[in-house]
Amino acid sequence: MLLSFYYDLMSQPSRALYIILKVSGIRFRDCPVALRNGEHLTEDYKRDINRFQKVPCIIDGDFKLAESVAILRYLSAKGKIPEYLYPKYFIEQARVDEFLEWQHITLRIGCAMYFRRIWLDPLLGGEKPSEEKIAKLRDHMEMNLHVIESTWLENKEFLTGNTMTVADIFAACEIEQTRMADYDVRIKYPKIRSWLKRVRAACNPHYDYAHQFVYKISGTTPNSKL
Amino acid sequence: MLLSFYYDLMSQPSRALYIILKVSGIRFRDCPVALRNGEHLTEDYKRDINRFQKVPCIIDGDFKLAESVAILRYLSAKGKIPEYLYPKYFIEQARVDEFLEWQHITLRIGCAMYFRRIWLDPLLGGEKPSEEKIAKLRDHMEMNLHVIESTWLENKEFLTGNTMTVADIFAACEIEQTRMADYDVRIKYPKIRSWLKRVRAACNPHYDYAHQFVYKISGTTPNSKL
């Protein structure tokens, strides 16, 4: 029985997991969930698909699992993820895990809050934040982008070494999201700029497919200036 | 050579990892770091100990690793963590991982922001937040406490089943932190109240040792009302 994969390409971790599944050559039952229509908020979705009413999630046989990083690790344990993407040797795996755990309340929160307050909330009828608030959100996001530029990408081609792993895919999907809030990460961060190109090249055509709405909504092409 | 463990008992994930190391019977070189004195902010600490200048972290031989969950998984791979605390069977491990990944931007952010804005920031000379801001912080925290009460603790003794795992230890340490901001989680959440007792009983004397400053600063004892 095929793995069922529930996702929305408007969600960053959904895009990351979509790319990882495709690059790994995992076949899955395609289950898009339109968050914009509240398809995740029904009682049926809560009972039958994901008790936390989020995406992404999977159902594998009768095993339901949420949380993108937990899903990645589960699929790796089943031998479905190539070792270059998520190493099996524990020392190398620990370095990738260090990034996957680090990103949640740093890069992820920083980029997601910037995107949400500036683009999503006003779209849903909320107030546009003040200039002061925008500056605060930008400072917080840039503090974490600076750690990517100066620490994670210090002296190497990818975040955890000289080859691409899932860490790079998760990070790139968070950062690409900020295009929609009119932020061009490539202006201030030259290392991030060239690293994003390497991640995209290593993941295409799946990278561009997963980001089709990000490009469309932001009115950008992968290499264009905003 | 002994594992070096850098931590501050004022930090929630430091306490969680301290308890896990002790309950697992892992011997370590004790390296307390006084965050209040900025001991993590020196160039030496950044170069020699943790490039992210945070706690907790470890140095094992010449391998430096940050991020509590990554450290836990590294020690488990080395066979140092008993299987009941962090299962090796991938289906059971996935359920624990699901919690460990879920908590970062939900329970952890919710409890930590409440604690920081209400207790820590004013202590460091910042402004006390307005009543409106406090209510907003409380609502956000309680939204996530509600998920613990009604979903994670639905029909079971612990978060991921009927025995305690590291998931419970991480969660309890985040929740206990809110005592210092004068919040008593036990009033609104009866399941959390009894679960906290079970976690404490399963981890003592290490649980109480790790929480000594939380009890002292909040002027509470483990079972007292605030």
Coordinates of N, CA, C and O in Angstrom, one line a residue, chain A residues 46 51-52 54 63-67 69-70 73-74 77-78 86 90-91 93-95 97-98 100-102 104-106 108-109 147 151-152, chain B residues 46 51-52 54 63-67 69-70 73-74 77-78 86 90-91 93-95 97-98 100-102 104-106 108-109 147 151-152:
Chain A
K46 N -9.3 15.9 11.6 CA -8.8 15.7 12.9 C -8.8 14.2 13.3 O -7.8 13.7 13.8
R51 N -4.4 14.5 14.1 CA -5.1 15.1 15.3 C -4.6 16.5 15.6 O -5.3 17.2 16.4
F52 N -3.5 17.0 15.1 CA -3.1 18.4 15.3 C -3.6 19.3 14.2 O -3.4 20.5 14.3
K54 N -2.8 19.9 11.1 CA -1.7 20.6 10.4 C -1.3 19.8 9.2 O -1.7 18.7 9.0
F63 N -0.5 3.6 10.2 CA 0.3 4.5 11.1 C 0.3 5.9 10.7 O 0.7 6.3 9.5
K64 N -0.3 6.8 11.6 CA -0.4 8.2 11.2 C 0.8 9.0 11.9 O 1.0 8.8 13.1
L65 N 1.4 9.9 11.2 CA 2.5 10.6 11.8 C 2.5 12.0 11.3 O 2.4 12.3 10.1
A66 N 2.7 13.0 12.2 CA 2.8 14.4 11.9 C 4.3 14.8 12.2 O 5.1 14.1 12.6
E67 N 4.5 16.1 11.8 CA 5.9 16.7 12.1 C 6.9 16.3 11.0 O 7.4 15.1 11.0
V69 N 10.1 16.7 10.5 CA 11.4 16.1 10.8 C 11.2 14.6 11.3 O 12.0 13.7 11.0
A70 N 10.1 14.4 12.1 CA 9.8 13.1 12.6 C 9.5 12.1 11.4 O 9.9 11.0 11.4
R73 N 12.7 11.1 9.6 CA 13.4 10.1 10.4 C 12.8 8.8 10.3 O 13.5 7.7 10.2
Y74 N 11.5 8.8 10.3 CA 10.7 7.5 10.2 C 11.0 6.9 8.8 O 11.3 5.7 8.7
A77 N 14.5 5.5 8.7 CA 14.6 4.2 9.4 C 14.0 3.0 8.6 O 14.5 1.9 8.7
K78 N 13.1 3.4 7.7 CA 12.5 2.3 6.8 C 13.4 2.1 5.6 O 13.0 1.4 4.7
Y86 N 20.3 12.0 4.3 CA 20.2 11.9 5.8 C 21.2 10.7 6.2 O 20.8 9.6 6.2
F90 N 26.3 7.8 12.9 CA 25.7 8.6 14.0 C 26.4 10.0 14.1 O 25.7 10.9 14.5
I91 N 27.7 10.0 13.9 CA 28.4 11.3 14.0 C 27.9 12.3 12.9 O 27.6 13.5 13.2
Q93 N 25.0 12.0 11.3 CA 23.6 12.2 11.5 C 23.4 13.3 12.6 O 22.5 14.1 12.5
A94 N 24.3 13.3 13.6 CA 24.2 14.2 14.7 C 24.3 15.7 14.2 O 23.7 16.6 14.7
R95 N 25.2 15.8 13.2 CA 25.5 17.2 12.7 C 24.2 17.7 11.9 O 23.9 18.9 12.0
D97 N 21.1 16.5 12.5 CA 20.1 16.7 13.6 C 20.3 18.0 14.3 O 19.3 18.7 14.7
E98 N 21.6 18.4 14.5 CA 21.8 19.6 15.2 C 21.2 20.8 14.5 O 20.6 21.7 15.1
L100 N 18.6 20.5 12.3 CA 17.1 20.3 12.2 C 16.5 20.8 13.6 O 15.4 21.3 13.6
E101 N 17.2 20.6 14.7 CA 16.7 21.0 16.0 C 16.9 22.5 16.2 O 16.1 23.2 16.7
W102 N 18.0 23.0 15.7 CA 18.4 24.4 15.8 C 17.4 25.3 15.1 O 17.0 26.4 15.7
H104 N 14.1 25.4 14.4 CA 12.7 25.6 14.8 C 12.5 27.0 15.4 O 11.7 27.7 14.9
I105 N 13.2 27.3 16.4 CA 12.9 28.6 17.1 C 13.9 29.7 16.7 O 14.0 30.7 17.4
T106 N 14.6 29.5 15.6 CA 15.5 30.5 15.2 C 15.1 30.9 13.7 O 14.3 31.8 13.5
R108 N 13.3 29.2 11.5 CA 11.9 29.0 11.1 C 11.0 30.1 11.7 O 10.2 30.7 10.9
I109 N 11.1 30.3 13.0 CA 10.2 31.3 13.6 C 10.5 32.7 13.0 O 9.6 33.5 12.7
V147 N 23.3 34.1 11.3 CA 23.9 32.9 11.8 C 24.1 31.8 10.7 O 25.1 31.1 10.6
T151 N 27.9 31.3 10.3 CA 28.3 30.2 11.1 C 28.0 28.9 10.3 O 29.0 28.1 10.1
W152 N 26.8 28.6 10.0 CA 26.5 27.4 9.3 C 27.2 27.3 7.9 O 27.6 26.2 7.5
Chain B
K46 N 32.7 30.6 22.5 CA 32.3 30.5 21.1 C 33.3 29.6 20.4 O 32.9 28.7 19.6
R51 N 29.7 27.1 19.2 CA 29.7 28.2 18.3 C 28.4 29.0 18.3 O 28.4 30.1 17.8
F52 N 27.4 28.5 18.8 CA 26.1 29.2 18.9 C 25.9 30.0 20.3 O 24.9 30.6 20.5
K54 N 25.3 29.0 23.3 CA 24.1 28.6 24.1 C 24.4 27.5 25.0 O 25.4 26.8 24.9
F63 N 34.4 15.8 19.7 CA 33.2 16.1 19.0 C 32.3 17.1 19.8 O 31.9 16.7 20.9
K64 N 32.0 18.2 19.2 CA 31.2 19.2 19.9 C 29.8 19.2 19.3 O 29.7 19.2 18.1
L65 N 28.8 19.2 20.2 CA 27.4 19.1 19.7 C 26.5 20.0 20.6 O 26.6 19.9 21.8
A66 N 25.7 20.8 19.9 CA 24.7 21.6 20.6 C 23.3 21.0 20.3 O 23.2 20.1 19.5
E67 N 22.3 21.6 20.9 CA 20.9 21.3 20.7 C 20.5 20.0 21.5 O 20.9 18.9 21.1
V69 N 18.0 18.0 21.8 CA 17.4 16.8 21.2 C 18.4 16.1 20.3 O 18.4 14.9 20.3
A70 N 19.2 16.8 19.6 CA 20.3 16.2 18.8 C 21.3 15.5 19.8 O 21.8 14.4 19.4
R73 N 19.8 12.2 20.9 CA 19.8 11.2 19.9 C 21.2 10.6 19.6 O 21.4 9.4 19.3
Y74 N 22.2 11.5 19.7 CA 23.6 11.1 19.6 C 23.9 10.1 20.7 O 24.5 9.0 20.5
A77 N 22.3 6.8 20.1 CA 23.0 6.0 19.1 C 24.3 5.4 19.7 O 24.7 4.3 19.2
K78 N 24.9 6.0 20.7 CA 26.0 5.4 21.3 C 25.6 4.4 22.4 O 26.5 3.8 23.1
Y86 N 14.1 6.3 25.4 CA 14.1 6.7 24.0 C 14.1 5.4 23.2 O 15.2 4.8 23.0
F90 N 11.6 1.6 15.5 CA 11.4 2.9 14.8 C 10.0 3.4 14.9 O 9.7 4.6 14.8
I91 N 9.0 2.5 15.0 CA 7.6 3.0 15.1 C 7.4 3.8 16.5 O 6.8 4.9 16.5
Q93 N 9.9 5.0 18.3 CA 10.7 6.2 18.3 C 10.1 7.3 17.5 O 10.2 8.5 17.9
A94 N 9.4 7.0 16.4 CA 8.7 8.0 15.6 C 7.7 8.8 16.5 O 7.5 10.0 16.3
R95 N 7.0 8.1 17.4 CA 6.0 8.7 18.2 C 6.6 9.7 19.2 O 6.1 10.8 19.4
D97 N 9.7 11.1 18.7 CA 10.2 12.2 17.8 C 9.1 13.2 17.4 O 9.3 14.4 17.3
E98 N 7.9 12.6 17.2 CA 6.8 13.5 16.8 C 6.6 14.6 17.9 O 6.4 15.7 17.6
L100 N 8.9 15.5 20.2 CA 10.1 16.3 20.3 C 10.2 17.4 19.2 O 10.6 18.5 19.5
E101 N 9.6 17.1 18.0 CA 9.6 18.1 17.0 C 8.4 19.1 17.1 O 8.5 20.2 16.8
W102 N 7.3 18.5 17.6 CA 6.1 19.3 17.8 C 6.3 20.5 18.8 O 5.9 21.6 18.6
H104 N 8.8 22.4 19.9 CA 9.6 23.6 19.7 C 8.8 24.9 19.5 O 8.9 25.9 20.3
I105 N 7.9 24.9 18.5 CA 7.3 26.2 18.2 C 5.8 26.2 18.8 O 5.0 27.1 18.4
T106 N 5.6 25.3 19.7 CA 4.2 25.3 20.3 C 4.4 25.5 21.8 O 4.4 26.6 22.3
R108 N 7.1 25.0 23.8 CA 8.3 25.6 24.2 C 8.3 27.1 24.0 O 8.5 27.9 24.9
I109 N 7.9 27.6 22.8 CA 7.8 29.0 22.6 C 6.7 29.6 23.5 O 6.9 30.7 24.1
V147 N -3.5 21.6 24.2 CA -3.2 20.5 23.3 C -2.5 19.4 24.1 O -2.8 18.2 23.9
T151 N -5.0 16.4 23.9 CA -4.6 15.5 22.8 C -3.5 14.6 23.2 O -3.6 13.4 23.2
W152 N -2.4 15.2 23.7 CA -1.2 14.3 24.0 C -1.5 13.4 25.3 O -1.1 12.3 25.3

